[in-house]
Coordinates of C-alpha atoms in Angstrom, one line a residue:
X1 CA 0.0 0.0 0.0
X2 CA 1.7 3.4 -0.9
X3 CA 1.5 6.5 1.5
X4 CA -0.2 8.5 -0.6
X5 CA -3.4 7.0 -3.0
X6 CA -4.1 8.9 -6.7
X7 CA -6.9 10.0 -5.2
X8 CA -5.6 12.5 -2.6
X9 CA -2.5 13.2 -4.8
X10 CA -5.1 14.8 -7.2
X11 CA -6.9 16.5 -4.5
X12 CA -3.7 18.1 -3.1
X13 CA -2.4 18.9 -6.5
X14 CA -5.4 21.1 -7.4
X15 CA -5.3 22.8 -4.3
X16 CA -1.3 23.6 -5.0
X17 CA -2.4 25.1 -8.5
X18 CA -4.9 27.5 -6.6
X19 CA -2.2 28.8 -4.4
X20 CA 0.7 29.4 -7.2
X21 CA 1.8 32.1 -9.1
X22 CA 2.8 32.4 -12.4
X23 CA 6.4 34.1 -11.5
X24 CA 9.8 32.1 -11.0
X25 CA 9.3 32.1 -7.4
X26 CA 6.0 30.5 -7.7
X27 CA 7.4 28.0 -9.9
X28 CA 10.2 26.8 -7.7
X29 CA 8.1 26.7 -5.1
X30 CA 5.2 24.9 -6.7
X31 CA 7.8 22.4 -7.7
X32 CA 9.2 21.6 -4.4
X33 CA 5.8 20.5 -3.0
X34 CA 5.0 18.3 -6.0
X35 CA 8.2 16.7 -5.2
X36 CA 7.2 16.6 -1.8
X37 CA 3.8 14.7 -2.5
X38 CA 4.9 12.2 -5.5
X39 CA 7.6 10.9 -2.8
X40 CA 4.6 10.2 -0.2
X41 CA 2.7 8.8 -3.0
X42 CA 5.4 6.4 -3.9
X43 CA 6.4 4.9 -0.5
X44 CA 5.2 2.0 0.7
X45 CA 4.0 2.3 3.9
X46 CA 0.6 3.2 6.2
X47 CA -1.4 5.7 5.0
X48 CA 0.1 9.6 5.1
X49 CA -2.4 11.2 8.1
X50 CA -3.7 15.0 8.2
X51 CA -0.7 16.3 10.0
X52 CA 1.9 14.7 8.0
X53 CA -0.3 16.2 4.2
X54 CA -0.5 19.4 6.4
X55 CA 3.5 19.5 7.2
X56 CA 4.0 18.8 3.0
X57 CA 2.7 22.0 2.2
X58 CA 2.4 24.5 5.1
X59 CA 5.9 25.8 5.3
X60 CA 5.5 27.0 1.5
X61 CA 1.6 27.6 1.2
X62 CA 0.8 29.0 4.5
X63 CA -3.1 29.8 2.9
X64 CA -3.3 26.2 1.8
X65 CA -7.1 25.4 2.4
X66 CA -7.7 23.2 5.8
X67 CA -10.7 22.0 4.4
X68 CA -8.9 20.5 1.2
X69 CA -5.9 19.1 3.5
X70 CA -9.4 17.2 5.7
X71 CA -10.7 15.9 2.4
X72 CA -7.2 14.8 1.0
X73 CA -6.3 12.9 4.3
X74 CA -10.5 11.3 4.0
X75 CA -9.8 10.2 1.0
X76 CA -6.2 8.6 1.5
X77 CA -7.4 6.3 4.6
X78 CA -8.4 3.0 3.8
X79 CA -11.9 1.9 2.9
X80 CA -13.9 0.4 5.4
X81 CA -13.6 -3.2 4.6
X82 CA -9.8 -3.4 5.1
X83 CA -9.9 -1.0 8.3
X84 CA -12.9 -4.1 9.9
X85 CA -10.3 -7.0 8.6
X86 CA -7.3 -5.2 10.5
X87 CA -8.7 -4.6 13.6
X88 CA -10.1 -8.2 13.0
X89 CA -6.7 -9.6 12.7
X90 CA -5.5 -7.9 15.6
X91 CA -8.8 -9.2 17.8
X92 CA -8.9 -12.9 16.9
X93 CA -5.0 -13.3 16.6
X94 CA -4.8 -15.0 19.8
X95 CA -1.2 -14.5 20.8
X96 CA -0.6 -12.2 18.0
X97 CA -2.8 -9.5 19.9
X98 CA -1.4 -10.5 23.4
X99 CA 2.0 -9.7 22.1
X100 CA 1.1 -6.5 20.4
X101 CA -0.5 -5.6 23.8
X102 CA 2.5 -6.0 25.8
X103 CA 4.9 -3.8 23.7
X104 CA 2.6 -1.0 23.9
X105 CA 5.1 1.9 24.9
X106 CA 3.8 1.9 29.1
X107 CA 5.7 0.8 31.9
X108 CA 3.5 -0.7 33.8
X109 CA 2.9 -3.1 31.2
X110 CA 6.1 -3.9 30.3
X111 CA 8.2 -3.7 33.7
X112 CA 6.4 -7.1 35.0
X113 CA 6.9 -8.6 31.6
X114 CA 11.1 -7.5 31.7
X115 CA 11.3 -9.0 34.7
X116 CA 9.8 -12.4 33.9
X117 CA 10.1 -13.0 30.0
X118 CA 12.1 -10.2 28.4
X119 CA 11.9 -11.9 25.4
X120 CA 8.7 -11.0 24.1
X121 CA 9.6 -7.3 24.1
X122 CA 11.8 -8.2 21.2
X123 CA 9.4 -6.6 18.6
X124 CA 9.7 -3.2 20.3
X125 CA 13.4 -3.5 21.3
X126 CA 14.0 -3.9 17.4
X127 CA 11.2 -1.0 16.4
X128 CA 13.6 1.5 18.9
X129 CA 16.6 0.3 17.8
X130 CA 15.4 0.7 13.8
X131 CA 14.1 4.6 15.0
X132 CA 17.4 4.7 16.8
X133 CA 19.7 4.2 13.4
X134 CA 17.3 6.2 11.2
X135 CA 17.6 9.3 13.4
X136 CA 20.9 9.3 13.2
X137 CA 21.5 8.6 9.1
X138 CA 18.5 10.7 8.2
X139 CA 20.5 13.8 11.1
X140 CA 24.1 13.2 9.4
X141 CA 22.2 13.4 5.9
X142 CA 20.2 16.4 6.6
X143 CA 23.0 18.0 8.4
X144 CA 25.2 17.1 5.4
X145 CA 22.5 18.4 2.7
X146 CA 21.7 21.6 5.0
X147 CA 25.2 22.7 5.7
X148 CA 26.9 22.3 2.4
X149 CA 24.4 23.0 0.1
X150 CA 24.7 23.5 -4.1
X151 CA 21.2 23.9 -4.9
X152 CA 17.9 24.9 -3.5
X153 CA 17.4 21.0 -4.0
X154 CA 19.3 20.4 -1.3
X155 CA 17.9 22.4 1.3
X156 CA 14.4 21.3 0.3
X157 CA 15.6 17.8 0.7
X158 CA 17.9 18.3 4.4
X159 CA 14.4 19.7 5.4
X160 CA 13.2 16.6 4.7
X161 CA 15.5 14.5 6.4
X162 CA 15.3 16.6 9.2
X163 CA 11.6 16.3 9.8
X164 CA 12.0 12.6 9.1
X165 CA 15.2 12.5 11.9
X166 CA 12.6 14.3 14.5
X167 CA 9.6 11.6 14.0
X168 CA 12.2 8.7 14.0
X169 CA 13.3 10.6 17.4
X170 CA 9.4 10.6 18.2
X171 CA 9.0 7.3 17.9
X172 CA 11.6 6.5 20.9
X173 CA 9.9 6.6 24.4
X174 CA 12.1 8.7 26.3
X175 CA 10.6 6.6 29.5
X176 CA 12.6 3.8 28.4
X177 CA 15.8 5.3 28.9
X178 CA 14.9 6.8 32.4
X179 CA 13.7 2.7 33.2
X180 CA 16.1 0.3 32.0
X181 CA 18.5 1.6 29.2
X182 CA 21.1 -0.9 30.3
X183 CA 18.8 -4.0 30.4
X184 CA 18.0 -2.9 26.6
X185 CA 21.8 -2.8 25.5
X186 CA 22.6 -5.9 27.1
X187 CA 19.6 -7.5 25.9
X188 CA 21.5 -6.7 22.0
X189 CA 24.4 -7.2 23.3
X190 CA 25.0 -3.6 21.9
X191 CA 28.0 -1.6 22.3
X192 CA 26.6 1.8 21.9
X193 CA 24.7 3.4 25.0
X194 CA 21.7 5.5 24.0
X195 CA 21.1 8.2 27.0
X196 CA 18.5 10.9 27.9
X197 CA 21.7 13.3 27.1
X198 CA 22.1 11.4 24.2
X199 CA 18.5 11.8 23.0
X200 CA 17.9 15.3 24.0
X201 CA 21.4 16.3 21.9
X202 CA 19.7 14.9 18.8
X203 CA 16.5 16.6 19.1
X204 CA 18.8 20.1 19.7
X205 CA 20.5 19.3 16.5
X206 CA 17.2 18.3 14.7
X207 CA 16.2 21.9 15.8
X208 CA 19.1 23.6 14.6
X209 CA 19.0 22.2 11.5
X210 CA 15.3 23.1 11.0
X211 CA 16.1 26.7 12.1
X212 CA 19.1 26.8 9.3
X213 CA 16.8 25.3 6.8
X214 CA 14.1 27.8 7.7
X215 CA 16.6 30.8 7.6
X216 CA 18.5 29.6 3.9
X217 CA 14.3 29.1 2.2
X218 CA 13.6 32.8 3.6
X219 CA 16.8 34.2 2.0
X220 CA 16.2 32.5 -1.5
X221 CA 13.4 34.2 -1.8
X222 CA 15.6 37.7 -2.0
X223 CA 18.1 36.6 -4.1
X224 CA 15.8 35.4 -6.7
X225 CA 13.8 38.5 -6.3
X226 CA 17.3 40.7 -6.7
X227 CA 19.0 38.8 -9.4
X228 CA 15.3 39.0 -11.8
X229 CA 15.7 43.1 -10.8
X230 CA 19.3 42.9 -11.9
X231 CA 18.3 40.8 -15.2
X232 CA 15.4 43.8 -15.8
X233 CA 17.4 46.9 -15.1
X234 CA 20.3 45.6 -17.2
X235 CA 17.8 44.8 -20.4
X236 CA 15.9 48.6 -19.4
X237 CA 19.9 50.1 -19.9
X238 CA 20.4 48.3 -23.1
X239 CA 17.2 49.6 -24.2
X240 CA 17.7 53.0 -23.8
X241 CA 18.0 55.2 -25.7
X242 CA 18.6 58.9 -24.0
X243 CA 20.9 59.5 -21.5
X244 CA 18.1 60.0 -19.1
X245 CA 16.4 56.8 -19.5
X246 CA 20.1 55.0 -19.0
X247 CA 20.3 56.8 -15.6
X248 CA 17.1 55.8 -14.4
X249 CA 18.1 52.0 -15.3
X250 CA 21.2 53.0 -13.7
X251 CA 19.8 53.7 -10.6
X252 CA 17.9 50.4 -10.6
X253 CA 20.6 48.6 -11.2
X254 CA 21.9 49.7 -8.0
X255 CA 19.1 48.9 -6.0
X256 CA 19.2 45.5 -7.3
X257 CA 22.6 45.3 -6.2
X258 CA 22.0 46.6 -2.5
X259 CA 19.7 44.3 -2.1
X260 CA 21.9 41.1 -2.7
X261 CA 24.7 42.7 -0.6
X262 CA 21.7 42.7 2.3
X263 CA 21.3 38.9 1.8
X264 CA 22.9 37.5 4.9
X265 CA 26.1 36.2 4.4
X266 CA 25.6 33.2 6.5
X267 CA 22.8 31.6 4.3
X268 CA 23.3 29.1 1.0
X269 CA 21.8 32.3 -0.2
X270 CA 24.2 34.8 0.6
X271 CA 27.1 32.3 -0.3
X272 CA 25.4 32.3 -3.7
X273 CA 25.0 36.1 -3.7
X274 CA 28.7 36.6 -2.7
X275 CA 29.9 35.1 -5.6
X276 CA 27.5 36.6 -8.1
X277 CA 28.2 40.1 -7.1
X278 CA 31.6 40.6 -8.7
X279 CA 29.9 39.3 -11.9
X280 CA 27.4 41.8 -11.2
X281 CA 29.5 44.7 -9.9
X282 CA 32.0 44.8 -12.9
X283 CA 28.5 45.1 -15.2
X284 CA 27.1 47.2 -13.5
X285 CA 30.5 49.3 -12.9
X286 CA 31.1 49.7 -16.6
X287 CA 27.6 50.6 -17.7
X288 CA 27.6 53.1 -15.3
X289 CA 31.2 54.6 -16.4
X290 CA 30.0 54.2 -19.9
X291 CA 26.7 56.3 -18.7
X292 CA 28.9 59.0 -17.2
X293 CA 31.1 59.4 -20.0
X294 CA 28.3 59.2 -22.7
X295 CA 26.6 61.9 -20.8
X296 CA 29.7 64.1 -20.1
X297 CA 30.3 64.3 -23.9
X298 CA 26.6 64.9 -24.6
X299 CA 26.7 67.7 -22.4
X300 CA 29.6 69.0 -24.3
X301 CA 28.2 68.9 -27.6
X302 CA 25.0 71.2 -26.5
X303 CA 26.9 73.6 -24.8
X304 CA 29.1 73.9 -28.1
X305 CA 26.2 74.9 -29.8
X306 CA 24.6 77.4 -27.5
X307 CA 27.7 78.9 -26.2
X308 CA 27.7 82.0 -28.6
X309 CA 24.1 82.9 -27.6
X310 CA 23.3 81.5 -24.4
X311 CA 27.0 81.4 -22.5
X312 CA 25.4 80.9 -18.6
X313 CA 23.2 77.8 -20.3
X314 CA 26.3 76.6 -21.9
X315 CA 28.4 77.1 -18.2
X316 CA 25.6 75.0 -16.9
X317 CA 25.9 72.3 -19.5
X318 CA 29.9 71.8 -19.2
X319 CA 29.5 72.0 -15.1
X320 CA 27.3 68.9 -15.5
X321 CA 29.7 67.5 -17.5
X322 CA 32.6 68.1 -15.1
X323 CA 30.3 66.5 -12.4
X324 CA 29.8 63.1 -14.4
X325 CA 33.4 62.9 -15.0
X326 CA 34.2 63.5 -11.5
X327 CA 32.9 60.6 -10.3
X328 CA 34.6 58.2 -12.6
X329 CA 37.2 56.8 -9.8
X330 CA 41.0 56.7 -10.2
X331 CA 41.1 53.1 -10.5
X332 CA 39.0 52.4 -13.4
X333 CA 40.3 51.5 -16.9
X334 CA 38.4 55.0 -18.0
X335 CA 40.0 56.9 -15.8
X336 CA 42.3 58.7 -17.9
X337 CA 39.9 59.3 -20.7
X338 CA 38.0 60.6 -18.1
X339 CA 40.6 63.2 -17.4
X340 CA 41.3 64.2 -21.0
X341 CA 37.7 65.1 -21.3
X342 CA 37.8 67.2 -17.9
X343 CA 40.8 68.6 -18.7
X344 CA 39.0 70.0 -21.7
X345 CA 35.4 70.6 -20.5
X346 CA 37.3 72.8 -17.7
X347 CA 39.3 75.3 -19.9
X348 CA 35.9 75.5 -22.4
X349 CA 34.4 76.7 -19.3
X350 CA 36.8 79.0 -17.5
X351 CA 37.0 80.5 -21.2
X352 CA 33.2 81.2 -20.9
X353 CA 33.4 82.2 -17.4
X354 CA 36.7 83.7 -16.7
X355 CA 38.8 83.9 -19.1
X356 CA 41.7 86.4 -17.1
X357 CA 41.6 84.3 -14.1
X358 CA 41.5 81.0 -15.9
X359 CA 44.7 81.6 -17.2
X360 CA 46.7 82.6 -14.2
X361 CA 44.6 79.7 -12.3
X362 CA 46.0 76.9 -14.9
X363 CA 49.6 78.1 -15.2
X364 CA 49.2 77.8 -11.0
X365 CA 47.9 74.4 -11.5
X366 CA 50.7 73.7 -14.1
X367 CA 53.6 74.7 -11.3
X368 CA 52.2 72.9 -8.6
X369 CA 51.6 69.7 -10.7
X370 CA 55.5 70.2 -11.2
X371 CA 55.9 70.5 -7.7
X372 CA 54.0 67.6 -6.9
X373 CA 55.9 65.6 -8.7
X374 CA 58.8 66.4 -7.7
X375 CA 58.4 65.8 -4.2
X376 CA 57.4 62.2 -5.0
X377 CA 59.8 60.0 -3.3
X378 CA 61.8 61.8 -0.6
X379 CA 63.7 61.7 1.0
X380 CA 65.8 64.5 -1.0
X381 CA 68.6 66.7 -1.0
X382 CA 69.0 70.7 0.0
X383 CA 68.8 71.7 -3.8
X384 CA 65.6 69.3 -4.7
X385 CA 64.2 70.8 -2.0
X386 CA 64.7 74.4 -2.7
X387 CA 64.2 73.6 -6.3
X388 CA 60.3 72.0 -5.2
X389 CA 59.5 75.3 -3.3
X390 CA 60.3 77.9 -6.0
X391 CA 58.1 75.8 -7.8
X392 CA 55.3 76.2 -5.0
X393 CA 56.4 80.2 -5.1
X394 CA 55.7 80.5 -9.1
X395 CA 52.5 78.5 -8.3
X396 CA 51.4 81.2 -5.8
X397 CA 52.8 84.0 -7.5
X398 CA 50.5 83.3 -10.3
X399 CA 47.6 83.3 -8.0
X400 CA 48.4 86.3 -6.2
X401 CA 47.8 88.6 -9.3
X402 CA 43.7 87.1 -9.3
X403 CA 42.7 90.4 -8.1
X404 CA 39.3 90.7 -6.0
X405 CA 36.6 91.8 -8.1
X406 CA 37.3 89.3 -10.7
X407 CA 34.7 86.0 -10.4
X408 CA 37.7 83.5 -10.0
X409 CA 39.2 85.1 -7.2
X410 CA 37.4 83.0 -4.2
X411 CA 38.8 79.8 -6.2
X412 CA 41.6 81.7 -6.4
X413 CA 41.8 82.1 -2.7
X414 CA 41.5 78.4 -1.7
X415 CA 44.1 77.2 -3.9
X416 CA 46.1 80.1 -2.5
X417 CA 45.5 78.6 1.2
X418 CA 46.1 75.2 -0.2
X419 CA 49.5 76.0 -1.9
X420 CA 51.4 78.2 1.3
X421 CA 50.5 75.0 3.6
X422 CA 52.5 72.8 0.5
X423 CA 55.2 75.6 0.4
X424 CA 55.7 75.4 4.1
X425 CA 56.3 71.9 4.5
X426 CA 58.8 72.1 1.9
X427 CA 60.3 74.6 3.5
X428 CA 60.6 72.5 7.3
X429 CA 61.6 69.4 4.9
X430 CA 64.6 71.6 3.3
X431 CA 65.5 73.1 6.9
X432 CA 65.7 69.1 8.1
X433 CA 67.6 68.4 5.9
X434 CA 69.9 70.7 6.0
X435 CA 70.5 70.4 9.8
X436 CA 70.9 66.8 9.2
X437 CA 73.8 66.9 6.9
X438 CA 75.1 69.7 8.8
X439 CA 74.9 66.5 12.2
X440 CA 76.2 64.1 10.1
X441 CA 79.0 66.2 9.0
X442 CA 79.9 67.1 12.5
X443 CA 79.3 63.3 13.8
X444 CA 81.8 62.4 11.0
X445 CA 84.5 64.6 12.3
X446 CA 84.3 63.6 15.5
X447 CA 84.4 60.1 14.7
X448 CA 88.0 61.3 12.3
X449 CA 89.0 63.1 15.5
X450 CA 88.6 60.3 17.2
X451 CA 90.5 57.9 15.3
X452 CA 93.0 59.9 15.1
X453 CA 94.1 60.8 18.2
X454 CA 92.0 58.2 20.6
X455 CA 92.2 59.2 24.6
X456 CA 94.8 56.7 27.1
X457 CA 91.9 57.1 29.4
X458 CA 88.8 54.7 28.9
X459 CA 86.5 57.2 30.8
X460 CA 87.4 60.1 28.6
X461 CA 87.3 57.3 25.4
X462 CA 83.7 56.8 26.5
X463 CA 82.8 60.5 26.8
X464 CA 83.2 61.2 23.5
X465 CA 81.6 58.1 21.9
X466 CA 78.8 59.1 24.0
X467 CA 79.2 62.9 22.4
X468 CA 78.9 61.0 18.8
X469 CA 75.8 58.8 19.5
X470 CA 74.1 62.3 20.8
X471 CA 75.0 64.2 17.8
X472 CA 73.7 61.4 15.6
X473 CA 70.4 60.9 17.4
X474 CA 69.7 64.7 16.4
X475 CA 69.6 63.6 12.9
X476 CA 66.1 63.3 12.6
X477 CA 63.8 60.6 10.1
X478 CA 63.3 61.1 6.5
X479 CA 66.1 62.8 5.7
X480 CA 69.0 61.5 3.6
X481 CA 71.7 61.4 5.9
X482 CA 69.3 58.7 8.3
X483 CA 70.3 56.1 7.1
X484 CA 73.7 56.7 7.1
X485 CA 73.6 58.0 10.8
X486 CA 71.3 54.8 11.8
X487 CA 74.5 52.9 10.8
X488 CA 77.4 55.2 12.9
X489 CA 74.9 55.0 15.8
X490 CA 74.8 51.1 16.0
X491 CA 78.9 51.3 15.5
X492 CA 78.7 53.4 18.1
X493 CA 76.5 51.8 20.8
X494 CA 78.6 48.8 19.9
X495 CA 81.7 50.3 21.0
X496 CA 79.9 52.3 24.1
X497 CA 79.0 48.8 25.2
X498 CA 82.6 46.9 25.1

């Protein structure tokens, strides 16, 4: 006889249809508890009861109809004639009954019959030890399935195995153990002991296991909701046509993309999401360069054409473009087209603005890129270093004659601001410097002096050792004579120390 008849299969499967959708979501979960109910119906067994049909489709179709689920569990119980003949068999087996009667699961049944002739709970000792072994292949299984999932498949089916690990766990009457649980192992001559602890640690991990389960089904719900909003916003960019309507897609696209980074990371689904996302980001990254770019030069291009006529319109335009091509970031593969077109955009729109100012702004610009430059990679000598800040001095030369009624005169200011700060730590840099050379030329001297005419007297000796390390230690870091004085001050502890 199989769990489940045709009968309630087709009851339960119209009821299903009722409650689906027509979206993917629907569809996966629709398919999960088909699965779910072609399994009962091809298992041999007794007959699938209302709470077991109810359990099959609750977790996904919490509006499934209670009615239906009553019907479907009517219809799957025997008919009447076989239900008279069972209860018949049990009545008029004699011994049959007698024995079924005394391995019903209460002590004060079966202590007397323990006692007297243990061997006729044998059918029940081998029912608890079968529970006993399928809890723990169907917990290792689910646990297995749950925890290193590939598929929604497999946390459908751990779910499974962990509800069918909790009734096996059901079917073992924790009385037993608190009665006898050594007369039942040595009754097997087992070697395994099966405890209360024992018991209650399986139906902890059965829990867990549901509660994992229960968390990784809620978060592929998300992900398959995200990844059909990326799949959508990426088609809306590629159908778009004005800048506008790629922006907009733009923006979805993100969304889609915040909410897979809100999956939780813990989840099959947020393992899955984790790896999709760089797939996903690097799209997404370069559509929304492209975007910038495309609307950058777009800008341009109007502005080139109202500029004569409408000059404040065209300022507008180029300052949008400026603004898309300021958020391109330096790492990207566009980066430097990116600042070819700024470069441009900025004197077309100084030119329209400011055209005095703009000039004496650039060639300040120009002098303290130079500068820049140059003070990549110090340390460096007295001359670099004077070199670097007459650079920084042209720089703010050039600013300085902004005067204050023209209109680039605040941007004038802050570069101004920004430029003495740069010149000033050049200038502590060159002054460091200096000193240090002039230390390291005076440390060297005395260390000449002192070869050359070394004291008889040890104490005297040691004075002016110590008189070297002290110059040396004024020598300060980042500087090019450090390194060298890092050297004469270890020679020079040494010899301090002998």
């Amino acid at each position: 006889m199989y769990r489940l008849n045709k009968t309630a299969l087709k009851i339960l499967r119209a009821e299903v249809q009722k409650c689906s959708g027509n979206d993917q979501v629907s569809k996966i979960e629709q398919e999960i508890v088909s699965k779910r109910l072609e399994k009962l119906s091809q298992e041999k067994g007794s007959p699938a009861e209302l709470d077991e049909l109810r359990d099959s489709v609750i977790d996904i179709y919490p509006q499934f109809s209670e009615k239906v689920l009553k019907q479907a569990a009517k219809a799957n119980q025997p008919s009447g004639i076989f239900r008279k003949i069972k209860w018949a068999t049990i009545l008029l087996g004699g011994s049959a009954g007698i024995l079924w009667l005394i391995n019903l699961p209460y002590p004060m049944i079966r202590w007397p019959v323990a006692k007297t002739a243990p061997i006729l709970l044998l059918p029940s000792y081998i029912n608890m030890d079968h529970h006993y072994r399928e809890a723990i292949k169907n917990l290792e299984q689910a646990d297995q399935l749950i925890n290193q999932a590939t598929s929604a498949v497999d946390i459908e089916q751990g779910t499974l195995k962990a509800k069918a690990a909790q009734k096996n766990l059901d079917n073992l009457p924790v009385w037993f153990l608190g009665y006898y649980p050594q007369a039942y192992c040595n009754f097997f001559g087992c070697t395994w002991k099966f405890t209360v602890d024992e018991f209650e640690t399986a139906r902890q991990r059965v829990a867990r296991i549901e509660a994992i389960a229960f968390q990784d089904k809620n978060a592929l719900k998300p992900l398959v909701q995200a990844e059909q909003l990326v799949t959508i916003a990426r088609q809306q960019y590629e159908k778009a046509i004005t800048i506008k309507d790629k922006e907009n897609a733009i923006a979805s696209w993100q969304a889609a993309i915040d909410q897979l980074e809100q999956i939780p990371d813990a989840t099959f689904a947020g393992e899955s999401a984790q790896t999709k996302l760089k797939a996903y980001q690097r799209d997404f990254d370069n559509a929304r360069i492209g975007t910038f770019i495309a609307a950058a030069q777009e800008f341009d291009l109007e502005a080139e054409k109202i500029q004569a006529t409408q000059p404040k319109a065209a300022s507008e335009l180029w300052e949008q473009a400026l603004k898309r091509l300021n958020q391109i970031p330096t790492e990207n593969p566009r980066y430097l087209e990116a600042q070819r077109l700024l470069a441009g955009y900025q004197v077309k729109l100084k030119t329209v603005v400011d055209p005095r100012s703009d000039t004496y702004i650039e060639a300040a610009k120009q002098f303290a890129l130079a500068a820049a430059k140059a003070s990549q990679n110090p340390p460096h000598s007295v001359a670099k270093w004077e070199q670097i800040a007459k650079l920084w001095r042209k720089s703010i030369d050039q600013l300085e004659n902004i005067r204050v009624e023209e209109p680039g005169y605040v941007a004038a200011q802050k570069l101004l601001a920004e430029y003495q700060t740069n010149l000033g730590i050049i200038e502590t840099r060159r002054t460091a410097e200096s000193e240090a050379q002039a230390s390291l030329a005076a440390a060297n001297e005395q260390i000449q002096s002192l070869i050359a005419s070394p004291p008889s007297e040890p104490q005297q000796f040691k004075g002016r050792i110590q008189g070297i390390i002290n110059r040396l230690k004024t020598i300060q870091a980042g500087t090019t004579a450090y390194p060298e004085a890092q050297k004469l001050l270890a020679s020079a502890q040494k010899k301090l120390q002998n």
